[in-house]
Coordinates of C-alpha atoms in Angstrom, one line a residue:
M966 CA 19.8 40.8 346.1
T967 CA 16.1 40.2 346.2
R968 CA 14.6 39.7 342.8
A969 CA 11.1 41.2 342.6
E970 CA 8.3 39.3 340.9
L971 CA 5.2 40.6 339.1
D972 CA 3.2 40.6 342.3
K973 CA 5.5 43.6 343.1
R974 CA 5.7 43.1 346.9
P975 CA 6.9 46.5 348.1
A976 CA 9.7 45.1 350.3
D977 CA 11.1 43.0 347.4
V978 CA 10.9 45.9 344.9
A979 CA 12.6 48.3 347.3
S980 CA 15.3 45.8 348.2
M981 CA 16.0 45.2 344.5
F982 CA 16.5 48.9 343.8
D983 CA 18.6 49.3 346.9
G984 CA 20.9 46.7 345.4
I985 CA 21.4 48.5 342.1
A986 CA 21.4 52.1 343.4
D987 CA 25.1 52.9 342.8
R988 CA 25.1 52.0 339.1
Y989 CA 21.4 52.6 338.4
D990 CA 21.9 55.8 336.2
L991 CA 24.8 54.3 334.3
V992 CA 22.9 51.1 333.4
N993 CA 19.8 53.1 332.3
D994 CA 22.0 55.0 329.9
V995 CA 23.4 51.7 328.5
I996 CA 20.2 49.7 328.1
S997 CA 18.3 52.7 326.6
L998 CA 21.2 53.7 324.3
G999 CA 21.1 57.1 325.8
Q1000 CA 17.4 57.6 325.0
D1001 CA 16.5 57.9 328.7
R1002 CA 17.9 61.4 328.7
L1003 CA 15.6 62.4 325.9
W1004 CA 12.6 60.9 327.7
R1005 CA 13.4 62.7 330.9
R1006 CA 13.9 66.0 329.1
A1007 CA 10.4 65.5 327.5
T1008 CA 9.0 64.9 331.0
V1009 CA 10.5 68.2 332.3
Q1010 CA 9.1 70.1 329.4
A1011 CA 5.6 68.5 329.9
V1012 CA 5.6 69.4 333.6
D1013 CA 6.7 72.9 332.8
A1014 CA 7.3 73.9 336.4
Y1015 CA 8.0 77.6 337.2
S1016 CA 9.0 79.9 340.0
G1017 CA 6.9 79.5 343.1
E1018 CA 5.6 76.0 342.3
L1019 CA 6.2 72.9 344.4
V1020 CA 6.6 69.7 342.4
L1021 CA 6.5 66.1 343.6
D1022 CA 8.9 63.8 341.7
L1023 CA 7.7 60.4 342.7
A1024 CA 9.9 57.3 342.2
A1025 CA 12.7 59.8 341.9
G1026 CA 15.4 57.3 342.6
T1027 CA 18.8 59.0 342.9
G1028 CA 17.2 62.3 341.9
T1029 CA 19.0 62.5 338.5
S1030 CA 16.1 64.3 336.9
S1031 CA 14.7 66.1 339.9
E1032 CA 17.0 69.1 339.7
S1033 CA 15.8 69.7 336.1
F1034 CA 12.4 70.8 337.4
T1035 CA 14.0 73.6 339.4
R1036 CA 15.4 75.5 336.3
K1037 CA 12.6 78.1 336.3
G1038 CA 12.6 78.4 340.1
A1039 CA 10.3 75.7 341.2
R1040 CA 11.1 73.6 344.3
V1041 CA 11.0 69.8 344.1
V1042 CA 10.4 67.0 346.6
A1043 CA 12.2 63.9 345.3
C1044 CA 10.3 60.9 346.8
D1045 CA 11.2 57.2 346.7
F1046 CA 10.7 54.1 348.8
S1047 CA 14.2 52.8 348.1
Q1048 CA 16.4 54.0 350.9
G1049 CA 19.4 53.0 349.0
M1050 CA 18.5 55.2 346.0
L1051 CA 17.8 58.2 348.3
R1052 CA 21.2 57.7 350.1
V1053 CA 23.1 57.7 346.8
G1054 CA 21.2 60.7 345.6
A1055 CA 21.8 62.7 348.8
R1056 CA 25.5 61.7 348.8
R1057 CA 26.0 62.9 345.2
R1058 CA 24.3 66.2 345.9
G1059 CA 26.1 66.8 349.2
G1060 CA 23.0 66.6 351.4
A1061 CA 19.3 65.6 351.5
S1062 CA 18.1 69.1 350.8
R1063 CA 20.2 71.1 348.3
R1064 CA 19.6 73.5 345.4
G1065 CA 15.8 73.4 345.5
V1066 CA 15.6 69.6 345.8
T1067 CA 14.6 67.7 349.0
F1068 CA 14.8 63.9 349.3
V1069 CA 11.9 62.3 351.2
A1070 CA 11.3 58.6 351.8
G1071 CA 7.7 57.6 350.9
D1072 CA 5.4 54.9 349.6
A1073 CA 3.4 55.7 346.5
L1074 CA 0.4 54.0 348.0
S1075 CA 0.4 56.1 351.1
L1076 CA 2.2 59.4 350.4
P1077 CA 3.5 61.2 353.5
F1078 CA 2.0 64.6 352.4
A1079 CA -1.1 66.5 353.2
D1080 CA -4.0 66.9 350.7
E1081 CA -3.5 69.5 348.0
T1082 CA 0.2 70.1 348.7
F1083 CA 1.7 70.1 345.2
D1084 CA 1.2 72.3 342.0
A1085 CA 2.4 69.4 339.9
V1086 CA 3.2 65.7 340.4
T1087 CA 5.2 63.5 338.1
V1088 CA 6.4 59.9 338.1
S1089 CA 8.9 58.4 335.7
F1090 CA 9.4 54.7 335.3
G1091 CA 8.0 54.0 338.7
L1092 CA 4.2 53.7 338.5
R1093 CA 4.8 50.3 336.9
N1094 CA 6.6 49.1 340.0
T1095 CA 3.7 49.7 342.4
N1096 CA 1.5 46.8 343.3
D1097 CA -1.7 48.9 343.0
C1098 CA -1.4 51.4 340.1
D1099 CA -4.9 52.7 340.6
R1100 CA -4.4 53.5 344.3
A1101 CA -1.1 55.3 343.5
L1102 CA -2.9 57.4 340.9
R1103 CA -5.5 58.3 343.5
E1104 CA -2.8 59.2 346.0
L1105 CA -1.1 61.4 343.5
R1106 CA -4.4 63.2 342.8
R1107 CA -5.0 63.6 346.6
V1108 CA -1.7 65.5 347.1
T1109 CA -2.2 67.7 344.0
K1110 CA -3.8 71.1 344.3
V1111 CA -7.0 71.8 342.4
G1112 CA -5.9 73.1 339.1
G1113 CA -2.7 71.1 339.3
R1114 CA -1.3 68.6 336.8
L1115 CA 0.1 65.1 336.5
V1116 CA 2.8 63.8 334.1
V1117 CA 3.5 60.1 333.9
C1118 CA 6.5 58.9 331.9
E1119 CA 6.5 55.1 331.6
F1120 CA 7.5 52.3 329.3
S1121 CA 4.7 51.3 326.9
H1122 CA 3.9 49.4 323.8
L1123 CA 4.6 50.0 320.1
P1124 CA 1.4 50.7 318.3
V1125 CA 2.0 48.1 315.6
G1126 CA 1.4 44.6 317.0
A1127 CA 4.0 42.8 314.9
L1128 CA 6.7 45.4 315.9
D1129 CA 5.6 45.2 319.6
R1130 CA 6.1 41.4 319.5
V1131 CA 9.6 41.9 318.1
Y1132 CA 10.3 44.5 320.8
G1133 CA 9.0 42.0 323.4
T1134 CA 11.6 39.5 322.2
Y1135 CA 14.3 42.1 322.6
L1136 CA 13.2 42.9 326.1
M1137 CA 13.1 39.3 327.3
G1138 CA 16.2 38.1 325.5
A1139 CA 18.6 41.0 324.9
L1140 CA 18.0 43.6 327.5
P1141 CA 19.3 41.6 330.5
K1142 CA 22.4 40.7 328.5
I1143 CA 23.1 44.3 327.6
A1144 CA 22.6 45.3 331.3
R1145 CA 25.3 42.7 332.2
L1146 CA 27.8 45.0 330.4
A1147 CA 27.4 47.5 333.2
T1148 CA 26.3 45.5 336.2
D1149 CA 26.3 42.0 337.6
R1150 CA 22.9 42.6 339.2
T1151 CA 20.9 41.4 336.1
E1152 CA 18.0 40.1 338.2
A1153 CA 16.6 43.7 338.3
Y1154 CA 16.6 43.9 334.5
E1155 CA 14.9 40.5 334.0
Y1156 CA 12.2 41.9 336.2
L1157 CA 12.2 45.2 334.2
S1158 CA 11.6 43.2 331.0
E1159 CA 8.8 41.2 332.4
S1160 CA 7.1 44.2 334.1
I1161 CA 7.1 46.2 330.8
M1162 CA 5.5 43.3 328.9
D1163 CA 2.8 43.0 331.6
W1164 CA 2.1 46.8 331.6
P1165 CA -1.1 48.2 330.0
D1166 CA -0.8 50.0 326.6
Q1167 CA -1.3 53.7 326.2
R1168 CA -5.1 53.7 325.9
A1169 CA -5.6 51.4 328.8
L1170 CA -3.3 53.5 331.1
A1171 CA -5.2 56.6 330.1
Q1172 CA -8.4 54.9 331.2
R1173 CA -6.9 54.2 334.5
L1174 CA -5.9 57.8 335.0
I1175 CA -9.5 58.8 334.2
G1176 CA -10.8 56.1 336.7
A1177 CA -8.6 57.7 339.4
G1178 CA -10.3 61.1 338.9
W1179 CA -7.8 62.8 336.6
E1180 CA -9.4 64.9 333.8
S1181 CA -8.3 66.2 330.4
V1182 CA -6.2 63.0 330.0
A1183 CA -4.0 62.7 326.9
W1184 CA -0.8 61.0 325.9
R1185 CA 2.0 61.1 323.3
N1186 CA 4.5 58.5 322.3
L1187 CA 8.2 58.8 322.6
T1188 CA 10.7 56.7 320.5
F1189 CA 7.8 55.2 318.5
G1190 CA 5.9 54.1 321.7
V1191 CA 8.7 52.5 323.6
V1192 CA 7.8 55.1 326.2
A1193 CA 4.6 57.2 326.6
L1194 CA 4.0 60.5 328.3
H1195 CA 0.5 60.6 329.9
R1196 CA -0.9 63.9 331.2
G1197 CA -3.9 64.8 333.4
H1198 CA -5.3 67.6 335.4
R1199 CA -7.1 67.9 338.8
R1200 CA -10.1 70.1 338.0
R1201 CA -11.9 69.8 341.3

């Protein structure tokens, strides 16, 4: 399996996720101690999609969370650039377009959708894996309708420096070992640890959303800042 580095070459990142697709959801549960379910639930609540809306779930992986956006009648496009993830998701659901969710292959830096297509766009634990975060945020804004909204759920940093350093030690040392309990493809989780440590904090990411043209940007911490939910709107 290809092990992606912090330059995040798209082919390497996609190949890495292809290699862990079958056990991806299980390993996420293990390494987060089940917290990933709470984080995804908070994302669904923040998006608050309703009947008649079309939602883009970018970096959707196997589509585990995508169906949750359909509960009030919205339709969802689950988009990812890992063909392996999409194949696993489609197989589990019995097809590439079922129960309000359609799987589409696509690159976050050049989304295969027309301008102003979606009422809401969201990306969970995927913005960090692009090699141009600012361009991805601009692309998300391009495909969002005027009046639409963005929700980003991503790993972040604990607000207390000393605690964040302890957390960093856990990420670099313990997380790949815990992942080994569920998979032998630990290279992906070494990359995960490094990419989280290299990722901007909450305030810095908010500034990048603003720089990409999003307005009314705000964030809130989940699990003491291990994860942050950022929200923005397209006003014009």
